[in-house]
């Protein structure tokens, strides 16, 4: 793994907040000239630390929708069962995110649904597909407090 220095960390923080920043503005913000700054960006991309650039869309404003958080626990924890479930979550367009978690719950997912009925039909379909879901708990999102997380303002120094 490549060691990150303060310039690399600063680049990551800036791009996490503004993926559309110009090359010259980025270079100025990190106190380097344009070419070395952009070479560092390309290196971070090649290392897979920058996975892509996207727009943050307010889907609730575009479509009438309901966001639902769901905790999911599998009956069995074999590699095959987990892989099958994770692939299904990755393939489902309704799934905004899905995280494997430690503790009492195996997965936490955010489902974008047209409404609660649409969400329940999606869950019912998952249960019919015999993905090994033992139980699930549904939490309706009533208010969005924060959706985008850049890096914390205080970062540890690079080793």
GROMACS .gro file of C-alpha atoms in nm:
model
  159
    1UNK     CA    1   0.000   0.000   0.000
    2UNK     CA    2   0.121   0.343  -0.092
    3UNK     CA    3   0.193   0.578   0.199
    4UNK     CA    4  -0.015   0.891   0.182
    5UNK     CA    5   0.143   1.224   0.265
    6UNK     CA    6  -0.027   1.548   0.366
    7UNK     CA    7  -0.074   1.652   0.002
    8UNK     CA    8  -0.250   1.326  -0.082
    9UNK     CA    9  -0.478   1.355   0.221
   10UNK     CA   10  -0.560   1.716   0.135
   11UNK     CA   11  -0.641   1.617  -0.225
   12UNK     CA   12  -0.875   1.342  -0.102
   13UNK     CA   13  -1.053   1.580   0.135
   14UNK     CA   14  -1.098   1.848  -0.133
   15UNK     CA   15  -1.222   1.604  -0.397
   16UNK     CA   16  -1.464   1.446  -0.147
   17UNK     CA   17  -1.621   1.788  -0.103
   18UNK     CA   18  -1.594   1.911  -0.463
   19UNK     CA   19  -1.530   1.653  -0.734
   20UNK     CA   20  -1.564   1.922  -1.001
   21UNK     CA   21  -1.285   2.147  -0.875
   22UNK     CA   22  -1.059   2.270  -1.154
   23UNK     CA   23  -0.701   2.150  -1.180
   24UNK     CA   24  -0.568   2.497  -1.109
   25UNK     CA   25  -0.796   2.552  -0.806
   26UNK     CA   26  -0.695   2.215  -0.663
   27UNK     CA   27  -0.327   2.291  -0.715
   28UNK     CA   28  -0.366   2.629  -0.548
   29UNK     CA   29  -0.555   2.477  -0.253
   30UNK     CA   30  -0.275   2.229  -0.181
   31UNK     CA   31   0.009   2.469  -0.259
   32UNK     CA   32   0.155   2.281  -0.557
   33UNK     CA   33   0.175   2.365  -0.924
   34UNK     CA   34  -0.087   2.216  -1.156
   35UNK     CA   35   0.116   1.930  -1.307
   36UNK     CA   36   0.241   1.774  -0.980
   37UNK     CA   37  -0.103   1.817  -0.822
   38UNK     CA   38  -0.276   1.646  -1.113
   39UNK     CA   39  -0.014   1.367  -1.121
   40UNK     CA   40  -0.101   1.299  -0.757
   41UNK     CA   41  -0.473   1.282  -0.844
   42UNK     CA   42  -0.402   1.032  -1.122
   43UNK     CA   43  -0.185   0.826  -0.883
   44UNK     CA   44  -0.465   0.822  -0.621
   45UNK     CA   45  -0.708   0.711  -0.892
   46UNK     CA   46  -0.471   0.436  -1.010
   47UNK     CA   47  -0.435   0.313  -0.652
   48UNK     CA   48  -0.813   0.284  -0.630
   49UNK     CA   49  -0.839   0.541  -0.352
   50UNK     CA   50  -1.052   0.764  -0.573
   51UNK     CA   51  -1.326   0.536  -0.701
   52UNK     CA   52  -1.514   0.785  -0.916
   53UNK     CA   53  -1.683   1.120  -0.942
   54UNK     CA   54  -2.058   1.164  -0.922
   55UNK     CA   55  -2.327   1.419  -0.875
   56UNK     CA   56  -2.528   1.417  -0.555
   57UNK     CA   57  -2.889   1.396  -0.673
   58UNK     CA   58  -3.188   1.484  -0.458
   59UNK     CA   59  -3.396   1.187  -0.577
   60UNK     CA   60  -3.685   1.280  -0.348
   61UNK     CA   61  -3.715   1.605  -0.545
   62UNK     CA   62  -3.694   1.420  -0.878
   63UNK     CA   63  -3.934   1.138  -0.790
   64UNK     CA   64  -4.187   1.089  -0.515
   65UNK     CA   65  -4.007   0.832  -0.306
   66UNK     CA   66  -3.963   0.683   0.036
   67UNK     CA   67  -3.628   0.594   0.188
   68UNK     CA   68  -3.626   0.292   0.414
   69UNK     CA   69  -3.342   0.160   0.627
   70UNK     CA   70  -3.346  -0.212   0.686
   71UNK     CA   71  -3.137  -0.430   0.916
   72UNK     CA   72  -3.095  -0.781   0.779
   73UNK     CA   73  -2.971  -1.094   0.952
   74UNK     CA   74  -2.897  -1.413   0.760
   75UNK     CA   75  -2.983  -1.757   0.893
   76UNK     CA   76  -2.644  -1.900   0.791
   77UNK     CA   77  -2.309  -1.729   0.755
   78UNK     CA   78  -2.142  -1.942   0.492
   79UNK     CA   79  -1.935  -1.768   0.228
   80UNK     CA   80  -2.177  -1.889  -0.040
   81UNK     CA   81  -2.486  -1.754   0.142
   82UNK     CA   82  -2.325  -1.418   0.206
   83UNK     CA   83  -2.192  -1.391  -0.149
   84UNK     CA   84  -2.538  -1.473  -0.293
   85UNK     CA   85  -2.710  -1.214  -0.071
   86UNK     CA   86  -2.446  -0.946  -0.140
   87UNK     CA   87  -2.469  -1.003  -0.515
   88UNK     CA   88  -2.847  -0.964  -0.503
   89UNK     CA   89  -2.812  -0.637  -0.311
   90UNK     CA   90  -2.551  -0.512  -0.558
   91UNK     CA   91  -2.779  -0.592  -0.852
   92UNK     CA   92  -3.095  -0.435  -0.707
   93UNK     CA   93  -3.152  -0.079  -0.835
   94UNK     CA   94  -3.370  -0.005  -0.529
   95UNK     CA   95  -3.072  -0.051  -0.297
   96UNK     CA   96  -2.899   0.284  -0.248
   97UNK     CA   97  -2.637   0.128  -0.020
   98UNK     CA   98  -2.577  -0.194   0.166
   99UNK     CA   99  -2.312  -0.244   0.433
  100UNK     CA  100  -2.196  -0.565   0.598
  101UNK     CA  101  -2.181  -0.496   0.970
  102UNK     CA  102  -2.037  -0.654   1.281
  103UNK     CA  103  -2.243  -0.716   1.592
  104UNK     CA  104  -2.596  -0.849   1.608
  105UNK     CA  105  -2.699  -0.754   1.253
  106UNK     CA  106  -2.532  -0.880   0.936
  107UNK     CA  107  -2.630  -0.602   0.692
  108UNK     CA  108  -2.770  -0.251   0.691
  109UNK     CA  109  -2.927  -0.129   0.366
  110UNK     CA  110  -3.101   0.183   0.238
  111UNK     CA  111  -3.388   0.110   0.001
  112UNK     CA  112  -3.530   0.377  -0.232
  113UNK     CA  113  -3.894   0.290  -0.292
  114UNK     CA  114  -4.184   0.468  -0.455
  115UNK     CA  115  -4.379   0.411  -0.134
  116UNK     CA  116  -4.405   0.167   0.157
  117UNK     CA  117  -4.602  -0.083  -0.050
  118UNK     CA  118  -4.325  -0.087  -0.313
  119UNK     CA  119  -4.068  -0.143  -0.038
  120UNK     CA  120  -4.267  -0.431   0.110
  121UNK     CA  121  -4.307  -0.595  -0.231
  122UNK     CA  122  -3.929  -0.572  -0.275
  123UNK     CA  123  -3.868  -0.736   0.065
  124UNK     CA  124  -4.130  -1.004  -0.008
  125UNK     CA  125  -3.950  -1.080  -0.335
  126UNK     CA  126  -3.618  -1.115  -0.151
  127UNK     CA  127  -3.780  -1.358   0.091
  128UNK     CA  128  -3.926  -1.561  -0.197
  129UNK     CA  129  -3.581  -1.583  -0.358
  130UNK     CA  130  -3.458  -1.783  -0.059
  131UNK     CA  131  -3.152  -1.567   0.003
  132UNK     CA  132  -3.122  -1.699   0.358
  133UNK     CA  133  -3.277  -1.396   0.530
  134UNK     CA  134  -3.362  -1.499   0.885
  135UNK     CA  135  -3.511  -1.167   0.994
  136UNK     CA  136  -3.524  -0.804   0.900
  137UNK     CA  137  -3.621  -0.483   1.074
  138UNK     CA  138  -3.759  -0.184   0.886
  139UNK     CA  139  -3.700   0.181   0.974
  140UNK     CA  140  -3.880   0.452   0.778
  141UNK     CA  141  -3.671   0.763   0.711
  142UNK     CA  142  -3.873   1.060   0.832
  143UNK     CA  143  -3.610   1.330   0.792
  144UNK     CA  144  -3.269   1.349   0.629
  145UNK     CA  145  -3.015   1.518   0.854
  146UNK     CA  146  -2.693   1.460   0.659
  147UNK     CA  147  -2.622   1.255   0.350
  148UNK     CA  148  -2.273   1.341   0.231
  149UNK     CA  149  -1.972   1.275   0.441
  150UNK     CA  150  -1.636   1.409   0.349
  151UNK     CA  151  -1.340   1.335   0.568
  152UNK     CA  152  -1.348   1.452   0.926
  153UNK     CA  153  -1.197   1.795   0.974
  154UNK     CA  154  -0.915   1.651   1.184
  155UNK     CA  155  -0.716   1.378   1.012
  156UNK     CA  156  -0.439   1.175   1.165
  157UNK     CA  157  -0.099   1.241   1.019
  158UNK     CA  158   0.008   0.999   0.748
  159UNK     CA  159   0.257   0.743   0.879
   0.00000   0.00000   0.00000
